[in-house]
Short mmCIF file of C-alpha atoms and ligand atoms in Angstrom, two decimals:
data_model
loop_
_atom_site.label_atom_id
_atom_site.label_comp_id
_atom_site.label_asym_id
_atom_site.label_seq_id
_atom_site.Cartn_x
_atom_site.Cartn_y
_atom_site.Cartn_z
CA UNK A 1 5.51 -5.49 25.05
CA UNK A 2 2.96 -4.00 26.72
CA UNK A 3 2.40 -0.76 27.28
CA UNK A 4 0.78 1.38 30.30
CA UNK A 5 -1.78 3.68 29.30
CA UNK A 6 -4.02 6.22 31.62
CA UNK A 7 -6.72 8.07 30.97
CA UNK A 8 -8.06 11.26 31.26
CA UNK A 9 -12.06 11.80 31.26
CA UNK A 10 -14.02 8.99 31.63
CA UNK A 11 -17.31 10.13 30.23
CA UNK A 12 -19.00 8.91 26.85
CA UNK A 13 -15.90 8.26 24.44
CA UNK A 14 -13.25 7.84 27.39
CA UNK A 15 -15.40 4.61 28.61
CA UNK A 16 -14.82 3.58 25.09
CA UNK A 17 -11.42 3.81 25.16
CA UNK A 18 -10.90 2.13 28.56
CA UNK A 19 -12.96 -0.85 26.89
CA UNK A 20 -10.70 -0.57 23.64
CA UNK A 21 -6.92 -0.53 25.73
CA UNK A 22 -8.68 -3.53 27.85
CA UNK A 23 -9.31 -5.95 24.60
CA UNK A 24 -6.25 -5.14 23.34
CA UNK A 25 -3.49 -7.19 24.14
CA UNK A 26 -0.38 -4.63 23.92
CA UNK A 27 -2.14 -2.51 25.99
CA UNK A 28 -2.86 -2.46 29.79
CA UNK A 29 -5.20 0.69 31.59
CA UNK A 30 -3.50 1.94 34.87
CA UNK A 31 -5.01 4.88 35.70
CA UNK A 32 -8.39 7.01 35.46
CA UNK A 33 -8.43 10.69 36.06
CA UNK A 34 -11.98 12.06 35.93
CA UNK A 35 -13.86 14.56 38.84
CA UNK A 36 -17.19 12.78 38.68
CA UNK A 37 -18.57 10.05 40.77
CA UNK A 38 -20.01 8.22 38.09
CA UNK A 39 -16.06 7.30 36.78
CA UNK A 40 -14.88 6.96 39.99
CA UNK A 41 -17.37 3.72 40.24
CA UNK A 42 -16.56 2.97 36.63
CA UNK A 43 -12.52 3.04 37.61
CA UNK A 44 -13.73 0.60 40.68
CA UNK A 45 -15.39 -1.61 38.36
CA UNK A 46 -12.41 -2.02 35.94
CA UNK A 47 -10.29 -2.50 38.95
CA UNK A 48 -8.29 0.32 38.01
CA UNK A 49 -6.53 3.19 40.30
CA UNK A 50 -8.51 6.33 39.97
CA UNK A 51 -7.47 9.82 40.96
CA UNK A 52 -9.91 13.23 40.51
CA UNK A 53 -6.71 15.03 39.64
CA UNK A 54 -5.32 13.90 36.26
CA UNK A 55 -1.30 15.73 37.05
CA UNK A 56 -1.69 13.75 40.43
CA UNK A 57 -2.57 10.66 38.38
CA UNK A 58 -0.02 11.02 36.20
CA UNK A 59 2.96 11.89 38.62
CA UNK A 60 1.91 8.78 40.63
CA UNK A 61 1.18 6.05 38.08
CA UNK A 62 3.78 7.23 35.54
CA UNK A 63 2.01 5.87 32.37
CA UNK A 64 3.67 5.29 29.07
CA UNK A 65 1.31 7.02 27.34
CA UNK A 66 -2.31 9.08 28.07
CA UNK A 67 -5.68 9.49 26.63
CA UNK A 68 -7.15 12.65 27.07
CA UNK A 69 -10.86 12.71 26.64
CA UNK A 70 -11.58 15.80 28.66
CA UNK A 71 -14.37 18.13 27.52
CA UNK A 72 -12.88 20.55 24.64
CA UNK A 73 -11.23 23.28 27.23
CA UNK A 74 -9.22 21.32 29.25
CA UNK A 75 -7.52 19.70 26.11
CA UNK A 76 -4.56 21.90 26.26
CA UNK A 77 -4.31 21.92 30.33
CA UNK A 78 -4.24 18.14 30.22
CA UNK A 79 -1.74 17.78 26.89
CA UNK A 80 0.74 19.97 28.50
CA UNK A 81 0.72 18.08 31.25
CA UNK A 82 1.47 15.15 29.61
CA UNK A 83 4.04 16.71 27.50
CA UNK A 84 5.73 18.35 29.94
CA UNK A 85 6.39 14.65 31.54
CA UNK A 86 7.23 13.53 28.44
CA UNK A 87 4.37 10.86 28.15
CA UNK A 88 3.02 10.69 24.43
CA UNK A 89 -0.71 11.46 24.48
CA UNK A 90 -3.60 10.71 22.07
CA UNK A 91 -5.53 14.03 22.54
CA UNK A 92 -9.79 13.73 21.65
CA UNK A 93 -10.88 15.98 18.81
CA UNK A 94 -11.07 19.38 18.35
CA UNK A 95 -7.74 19.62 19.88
CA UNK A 96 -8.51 22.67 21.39
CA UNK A 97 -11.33 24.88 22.06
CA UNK A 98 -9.15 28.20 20.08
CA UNK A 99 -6.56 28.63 17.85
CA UNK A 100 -4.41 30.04 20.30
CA UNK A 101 -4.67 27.26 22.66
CA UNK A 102 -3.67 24.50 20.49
CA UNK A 103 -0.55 26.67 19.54
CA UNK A 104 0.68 26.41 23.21
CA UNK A 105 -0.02 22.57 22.47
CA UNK A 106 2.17 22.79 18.96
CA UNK A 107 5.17 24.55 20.60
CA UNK A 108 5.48 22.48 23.59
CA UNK A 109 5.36 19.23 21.57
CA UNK A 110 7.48 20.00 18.93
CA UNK A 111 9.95 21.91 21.52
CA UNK A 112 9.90 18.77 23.35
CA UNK A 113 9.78 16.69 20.80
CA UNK A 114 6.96 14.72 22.78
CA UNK A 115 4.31 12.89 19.97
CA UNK A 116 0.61 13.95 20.39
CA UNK A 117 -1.81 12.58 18.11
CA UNK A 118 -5.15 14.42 17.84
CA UNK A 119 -8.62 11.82 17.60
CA UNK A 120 -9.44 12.22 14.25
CA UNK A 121 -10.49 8.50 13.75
CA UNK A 122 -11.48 8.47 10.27
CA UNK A 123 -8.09 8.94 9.32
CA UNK A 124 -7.38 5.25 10.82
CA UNK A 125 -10.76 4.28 8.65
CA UNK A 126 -10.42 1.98 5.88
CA UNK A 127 -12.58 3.87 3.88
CA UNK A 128 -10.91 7.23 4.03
CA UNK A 129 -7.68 5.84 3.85
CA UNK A 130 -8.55 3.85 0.29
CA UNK A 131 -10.29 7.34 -0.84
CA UNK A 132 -7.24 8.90 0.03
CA UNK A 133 -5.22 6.04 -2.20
CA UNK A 134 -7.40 6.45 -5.55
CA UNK A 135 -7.81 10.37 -5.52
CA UNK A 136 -4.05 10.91 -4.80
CA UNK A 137 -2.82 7.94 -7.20
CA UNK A 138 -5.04 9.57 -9.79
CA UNK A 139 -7.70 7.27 -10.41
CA UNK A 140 -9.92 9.39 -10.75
CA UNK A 141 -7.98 12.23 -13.62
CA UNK A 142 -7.83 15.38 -11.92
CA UNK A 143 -9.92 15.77 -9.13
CA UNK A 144 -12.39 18.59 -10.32
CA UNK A 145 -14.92 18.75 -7.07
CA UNK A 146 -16.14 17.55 -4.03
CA UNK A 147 -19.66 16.91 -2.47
CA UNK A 148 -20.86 15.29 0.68
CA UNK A 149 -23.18 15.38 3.78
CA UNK A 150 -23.12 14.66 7.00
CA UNK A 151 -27.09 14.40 8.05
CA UNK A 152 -28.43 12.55 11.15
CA UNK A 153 -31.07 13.59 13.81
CA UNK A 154 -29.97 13.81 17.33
CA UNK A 155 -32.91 13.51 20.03
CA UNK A 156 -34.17 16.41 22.10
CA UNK A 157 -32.32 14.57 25.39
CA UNK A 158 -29.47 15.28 23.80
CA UNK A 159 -29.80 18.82 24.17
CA UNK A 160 -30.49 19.09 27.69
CA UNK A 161 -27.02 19.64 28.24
CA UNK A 162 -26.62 23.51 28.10
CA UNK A 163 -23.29 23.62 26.21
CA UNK A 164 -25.04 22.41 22.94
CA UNK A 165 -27.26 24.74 22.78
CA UNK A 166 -24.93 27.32 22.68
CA UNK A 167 -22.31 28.38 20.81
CA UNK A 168 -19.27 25.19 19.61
CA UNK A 169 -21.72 22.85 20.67
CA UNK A 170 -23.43 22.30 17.66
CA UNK A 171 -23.09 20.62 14.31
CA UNK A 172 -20.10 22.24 13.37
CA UNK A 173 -17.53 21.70 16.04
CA UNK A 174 -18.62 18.85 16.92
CA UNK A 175 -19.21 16.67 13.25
CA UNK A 176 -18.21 18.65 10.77
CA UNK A 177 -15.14 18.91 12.26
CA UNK A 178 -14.37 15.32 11.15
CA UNK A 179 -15.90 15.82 7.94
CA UNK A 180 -12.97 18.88 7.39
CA UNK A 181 -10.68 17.03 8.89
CA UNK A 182 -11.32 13.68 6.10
CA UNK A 183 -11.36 16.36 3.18
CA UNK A 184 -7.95 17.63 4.38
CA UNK A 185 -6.72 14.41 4.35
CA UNK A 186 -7.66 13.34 1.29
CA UNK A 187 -8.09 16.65 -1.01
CA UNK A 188 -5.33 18.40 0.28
CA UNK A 189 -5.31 22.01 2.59
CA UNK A 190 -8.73 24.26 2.26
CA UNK A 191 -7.96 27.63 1.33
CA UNK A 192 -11.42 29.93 2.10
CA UNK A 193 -15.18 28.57 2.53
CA UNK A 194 -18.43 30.35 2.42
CA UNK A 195 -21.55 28.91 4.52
CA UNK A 196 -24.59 29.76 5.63
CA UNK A 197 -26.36 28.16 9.16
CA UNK A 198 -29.52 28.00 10.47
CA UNK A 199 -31.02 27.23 13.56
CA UNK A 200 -34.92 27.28 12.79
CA UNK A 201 -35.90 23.12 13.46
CA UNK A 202 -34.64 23.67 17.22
CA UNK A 203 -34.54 27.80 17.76
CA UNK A 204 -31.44 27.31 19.97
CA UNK A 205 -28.48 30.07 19.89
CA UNK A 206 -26.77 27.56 18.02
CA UNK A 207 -27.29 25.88 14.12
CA UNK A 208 -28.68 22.62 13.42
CA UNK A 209 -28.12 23.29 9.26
CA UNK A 210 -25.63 24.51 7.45
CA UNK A 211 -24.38 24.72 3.83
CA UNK A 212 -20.83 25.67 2.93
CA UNK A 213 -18.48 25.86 -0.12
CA UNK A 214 -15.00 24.97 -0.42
CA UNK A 215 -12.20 26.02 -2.19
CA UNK A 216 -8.75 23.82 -2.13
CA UNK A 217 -5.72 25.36 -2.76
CA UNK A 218 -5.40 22.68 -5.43
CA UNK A 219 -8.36 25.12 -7.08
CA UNK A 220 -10.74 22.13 -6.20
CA UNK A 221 -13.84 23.26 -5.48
CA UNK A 222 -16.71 21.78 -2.74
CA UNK A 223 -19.84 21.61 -0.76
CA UNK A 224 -20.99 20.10 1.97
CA UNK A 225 -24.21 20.53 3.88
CA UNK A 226 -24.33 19.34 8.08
CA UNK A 227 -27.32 19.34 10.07
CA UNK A 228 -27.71 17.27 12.94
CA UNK A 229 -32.12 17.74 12.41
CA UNK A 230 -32.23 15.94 9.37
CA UNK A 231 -33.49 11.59 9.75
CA UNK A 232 -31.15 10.22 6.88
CA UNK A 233 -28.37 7.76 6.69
CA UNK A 234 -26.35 9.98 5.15
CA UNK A 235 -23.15 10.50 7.23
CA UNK A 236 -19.95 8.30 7.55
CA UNK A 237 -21.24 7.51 10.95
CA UNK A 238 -24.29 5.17 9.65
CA UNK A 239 -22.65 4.42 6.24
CA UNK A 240 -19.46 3.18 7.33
CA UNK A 241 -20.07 0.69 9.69
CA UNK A 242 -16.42 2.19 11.99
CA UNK A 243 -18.12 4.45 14.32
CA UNK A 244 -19.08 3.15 18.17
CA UNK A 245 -22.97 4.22 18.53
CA UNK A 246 -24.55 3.90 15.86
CA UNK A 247 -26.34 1.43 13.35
CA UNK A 248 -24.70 0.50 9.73
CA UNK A 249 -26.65 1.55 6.93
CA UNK A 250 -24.86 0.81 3.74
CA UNK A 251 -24.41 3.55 1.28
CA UNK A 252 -22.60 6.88 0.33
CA UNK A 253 -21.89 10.32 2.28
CA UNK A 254 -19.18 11.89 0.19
CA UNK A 255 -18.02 12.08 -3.33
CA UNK A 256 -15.67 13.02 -5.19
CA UNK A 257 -15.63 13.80 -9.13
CA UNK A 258 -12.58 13.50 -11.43
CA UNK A 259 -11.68 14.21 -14.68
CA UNK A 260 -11.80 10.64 -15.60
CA UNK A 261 -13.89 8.98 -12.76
CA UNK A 262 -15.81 9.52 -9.78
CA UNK A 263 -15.62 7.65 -6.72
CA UNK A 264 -18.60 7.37 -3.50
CA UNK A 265 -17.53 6.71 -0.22
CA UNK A 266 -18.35 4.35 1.94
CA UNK A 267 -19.77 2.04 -0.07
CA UNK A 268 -16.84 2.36 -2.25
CA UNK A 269 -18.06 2.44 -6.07
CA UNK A 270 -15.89 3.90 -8.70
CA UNK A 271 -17.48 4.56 -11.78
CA UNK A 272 -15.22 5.42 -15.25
CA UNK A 273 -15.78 4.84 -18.71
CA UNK A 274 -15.42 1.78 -20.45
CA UNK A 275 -12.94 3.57 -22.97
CA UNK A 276 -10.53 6.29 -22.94
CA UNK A 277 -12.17 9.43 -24.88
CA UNK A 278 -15.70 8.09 -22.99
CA UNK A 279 -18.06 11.34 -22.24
CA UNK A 280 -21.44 12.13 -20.66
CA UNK A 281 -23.72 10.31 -23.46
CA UNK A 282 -21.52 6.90 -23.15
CA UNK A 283 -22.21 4.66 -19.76
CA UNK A 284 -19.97 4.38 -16.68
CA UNK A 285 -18.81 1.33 -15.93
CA UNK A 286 -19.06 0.89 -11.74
CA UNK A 287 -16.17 -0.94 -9.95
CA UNK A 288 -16.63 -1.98 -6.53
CA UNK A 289 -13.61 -0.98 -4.44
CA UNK A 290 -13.37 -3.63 -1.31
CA UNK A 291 -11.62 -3.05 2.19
CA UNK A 292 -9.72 -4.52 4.38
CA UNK A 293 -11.73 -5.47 7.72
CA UNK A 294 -10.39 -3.67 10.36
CA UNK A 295 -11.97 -0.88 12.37
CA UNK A 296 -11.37 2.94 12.78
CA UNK A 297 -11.15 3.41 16.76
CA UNK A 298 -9.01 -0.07 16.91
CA UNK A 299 -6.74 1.38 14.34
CA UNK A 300 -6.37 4.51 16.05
CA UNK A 301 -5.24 2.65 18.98
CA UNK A 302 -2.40 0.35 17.55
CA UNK A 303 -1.09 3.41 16.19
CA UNK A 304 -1.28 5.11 19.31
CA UNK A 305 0.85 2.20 20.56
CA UNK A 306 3.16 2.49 17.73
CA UNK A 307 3.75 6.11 18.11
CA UNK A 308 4.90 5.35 22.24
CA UNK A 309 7.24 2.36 20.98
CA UNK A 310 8.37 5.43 18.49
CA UNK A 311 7.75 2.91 15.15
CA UNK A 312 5.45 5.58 14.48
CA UNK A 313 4.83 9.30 13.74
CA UNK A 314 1.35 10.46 14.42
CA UNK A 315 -0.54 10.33 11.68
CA UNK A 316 -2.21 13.78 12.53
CA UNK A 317 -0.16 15.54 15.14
CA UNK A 318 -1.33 19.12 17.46
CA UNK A 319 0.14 20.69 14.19
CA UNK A 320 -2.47 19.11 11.73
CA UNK A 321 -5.28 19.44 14.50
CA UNK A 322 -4.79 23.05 14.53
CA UNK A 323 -5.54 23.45 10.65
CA UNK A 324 -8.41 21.05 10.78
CA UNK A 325 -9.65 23.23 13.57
CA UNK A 326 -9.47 26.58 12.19
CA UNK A 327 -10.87 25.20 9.10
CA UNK A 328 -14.04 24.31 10.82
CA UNK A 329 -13.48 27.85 12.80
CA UNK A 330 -13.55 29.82 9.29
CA UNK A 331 -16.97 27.99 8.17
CA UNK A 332 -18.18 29.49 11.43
CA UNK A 333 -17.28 32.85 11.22
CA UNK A 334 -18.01 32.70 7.33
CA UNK A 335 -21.53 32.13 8.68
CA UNK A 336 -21.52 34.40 11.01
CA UNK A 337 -19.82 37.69 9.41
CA UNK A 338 -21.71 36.63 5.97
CA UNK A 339 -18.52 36.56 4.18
CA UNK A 340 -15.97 34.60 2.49
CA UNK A 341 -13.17 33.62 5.30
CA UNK A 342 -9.50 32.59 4.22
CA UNK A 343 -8.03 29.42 6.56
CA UNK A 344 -5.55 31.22 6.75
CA UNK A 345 -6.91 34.35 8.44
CA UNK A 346 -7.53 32.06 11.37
CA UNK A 347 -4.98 29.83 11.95
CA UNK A 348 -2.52 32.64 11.91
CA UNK A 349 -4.16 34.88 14.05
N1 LIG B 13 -13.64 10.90 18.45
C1 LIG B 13 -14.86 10.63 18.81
O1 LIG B 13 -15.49 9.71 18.30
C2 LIG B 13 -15.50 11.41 19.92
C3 LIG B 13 -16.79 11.07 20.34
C4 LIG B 13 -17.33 11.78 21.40
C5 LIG B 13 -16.61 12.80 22.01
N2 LIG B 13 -15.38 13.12 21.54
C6 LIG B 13 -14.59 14.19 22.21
O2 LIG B 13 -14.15 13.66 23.46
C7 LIG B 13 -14.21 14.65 24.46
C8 LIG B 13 -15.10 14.18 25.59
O3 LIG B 13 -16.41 14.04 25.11
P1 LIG B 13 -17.50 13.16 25.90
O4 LIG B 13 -18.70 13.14 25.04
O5 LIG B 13 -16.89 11.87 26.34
O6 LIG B 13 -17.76 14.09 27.16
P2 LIG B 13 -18.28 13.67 28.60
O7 LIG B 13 -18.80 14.89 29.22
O8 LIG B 13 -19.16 12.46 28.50
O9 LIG B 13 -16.93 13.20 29.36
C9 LIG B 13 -15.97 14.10 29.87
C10 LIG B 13 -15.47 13.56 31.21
O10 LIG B 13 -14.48 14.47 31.72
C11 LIG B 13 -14.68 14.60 33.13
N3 LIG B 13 -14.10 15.85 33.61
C12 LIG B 13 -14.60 17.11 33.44
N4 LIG B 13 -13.76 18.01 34.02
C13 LIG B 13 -12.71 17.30 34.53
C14 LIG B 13 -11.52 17.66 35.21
N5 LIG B 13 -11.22 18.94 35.49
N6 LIG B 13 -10.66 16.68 35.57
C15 LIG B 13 -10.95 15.38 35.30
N7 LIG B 13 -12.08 14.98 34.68
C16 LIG B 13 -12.94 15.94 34.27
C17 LIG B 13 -16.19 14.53 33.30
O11 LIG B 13 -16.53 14.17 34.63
C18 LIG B 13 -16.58 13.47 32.27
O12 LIG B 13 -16.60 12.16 32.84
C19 LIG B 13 -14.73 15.93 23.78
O13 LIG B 13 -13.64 16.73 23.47
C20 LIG B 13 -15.39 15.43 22.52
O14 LIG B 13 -15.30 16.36 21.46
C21 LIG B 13 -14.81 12.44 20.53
#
């Protein structure tokens, strides 16, 4: 069957996901909300109805479900809409620009009981999702810590936009965020970070660097460093050959250290001792871990689909989204009150 999806925002990733519903064959685009001129042309070229209000659009062309890839603010606006109508929507990351605001987004889905699934694509990645498999099935012993990067240098056009230069539109809402979101997902809830930023490559109000630790509630400790100035290919982006717009260089980003064994992701190597009662002066045998073929953002989509035909439960719902957003708002303020900030202190404001 398929099924009739609009979308709302068709800028950078929404153009994506118009191309992604039109090569997939369960899914048909119907609509295009978006103010700008530029979509408006874009709609005409897909042949698709297009509508500068996105409750007009919706009311009219009655979709089965919605993308909303709307910049950060109007993610709550545009969710409740869709709830309220009782359409199922697949909401772009962060799923809000607050705290607060995605908890207007929590209570009218789960009142409702209407699914929203947040744009984390990584956890649709075959790479996080095996990482996920051999730290929880204990591959690894005990998971003791956890250490990765997320490195890549954006060019000055980039920053001509005035939003990231300023505060939330830097490295940490807008990567790291992912980055929090695939430790969640794989190590478990954060309790409290510590980080540092710093903006000196660029001198804009916002960072370019920063350095954090983690603890788990599991008591598993990490680190991560982000900056967005750094030329590396060091960052699941390059490494993991899933994400839209950018090249694949092979390698690791993130890895995590066990009592027994260690694993790198994304190339996937686990490395353990030949022999039980092995220790740091015998060698590590390295396994190579392989994947299945499939692709993040194509993922994301058949589940999408699944979750309308109701098969499915969203694999991260507002609910989730709001953790893995004030997670990534407590490495923030950690920064910027020079202290060490409980999740907790911010999601439950
Ligand atoms: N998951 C990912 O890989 C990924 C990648 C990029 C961006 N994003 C997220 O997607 C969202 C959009 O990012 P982007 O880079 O595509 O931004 P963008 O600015 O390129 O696109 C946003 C679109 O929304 C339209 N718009 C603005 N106000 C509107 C309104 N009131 N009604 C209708 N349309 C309106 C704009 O005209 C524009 O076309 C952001 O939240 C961003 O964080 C996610």
């Amino acid at each position: 069957m398929t099924r009739r999806l609009a979308l709302l925002g068709a800028g950078l990733i929404g153009r994506e996901h118009a191309a992604l519903v039109a090569a997939h064959p369960g899914a048909e685009l119907v609509g295009i909300a978006d103010t700008s001129p530029a979509a408006r042309e874009h709609a005409s070229a897909l042949g698709v109805p297009f509508c500068a209000d996105y409750a007009s659009m919706l009311d009219q062309v009655r979709p089965d479900g919605a993308i909303v890839a709307l910049p950060n603010h109007l993610h709550v606006p545009a969710g409740l809409a869709c709830v309220e109508r009782g359409i199922p929507c697949l909401v772009e990351k962060p799923v809000a620009e607050s705290v607060e605001a995605a908890q207007r987004l929590v209570a009218a889905s789960e009142r409702r009981g209407v699914p929203v699934l947040v744009g984390h694509h990584r956890r649709h990645s075959p790479d996080i999702s095996e990482a996920r498999r051999i730290v929880r099935d204990g591959l690894l012993g005990d998971l003791v810590a956890v250490n990765g990067m997320c490195w890549f240098d954006k060019p000055d056009a980039y920053f001509e936009a005035e939003w990231r230069r300023g505060e939330g539109g830097g490295p940490l809402l807008i990567n790291l965020i992912h980055d929090v979101d695939t430790l969640r997902f794989i190590c478990g809830e954060i309790d409290s970070v510590c980080a540092f930023t710093a903006n000196a490559v660029r001198g804009f109000p916002v960072e370019d660097t920063a350095g954090l630790a983690i603890r788990f509630e599991s008591g598993v400790l990490g680190t991560f460093s982000v900056s967005d100035a750094v030329a590396s290919p060091w960052s699941w982006e390059f490494t993991s050959a899933q994400a839209l717009y950018f090249p694949h260089q092979p390698g690791a980003y993130l890895f995590f250290g066990g009592r027994t064994g260690s694993l790198s992701v994304s190339d996937m190597y686990l490395w353990r001792h030949a022999d039980t009662g092995g220790h740091w002066q015998d060698p590590l045998i390295r396994e190579h871990r392989p994947l299945d073929r499939s692709r993040a953002y194509v993922n994301q989509l058949e589940h999408f689909l699944a979750v309308i035909a109701g098969t499915a439960t969203p694999a991260i719902t507002a609910r989730d989204g709001m953790l893995t957003l004030a997670a990534t708002l407590a490495v923030a303020a950690s920064a910027r009150d020079h202290r060490t900030v409980s999740v907790r202190e911010i999601a439950a404001p």
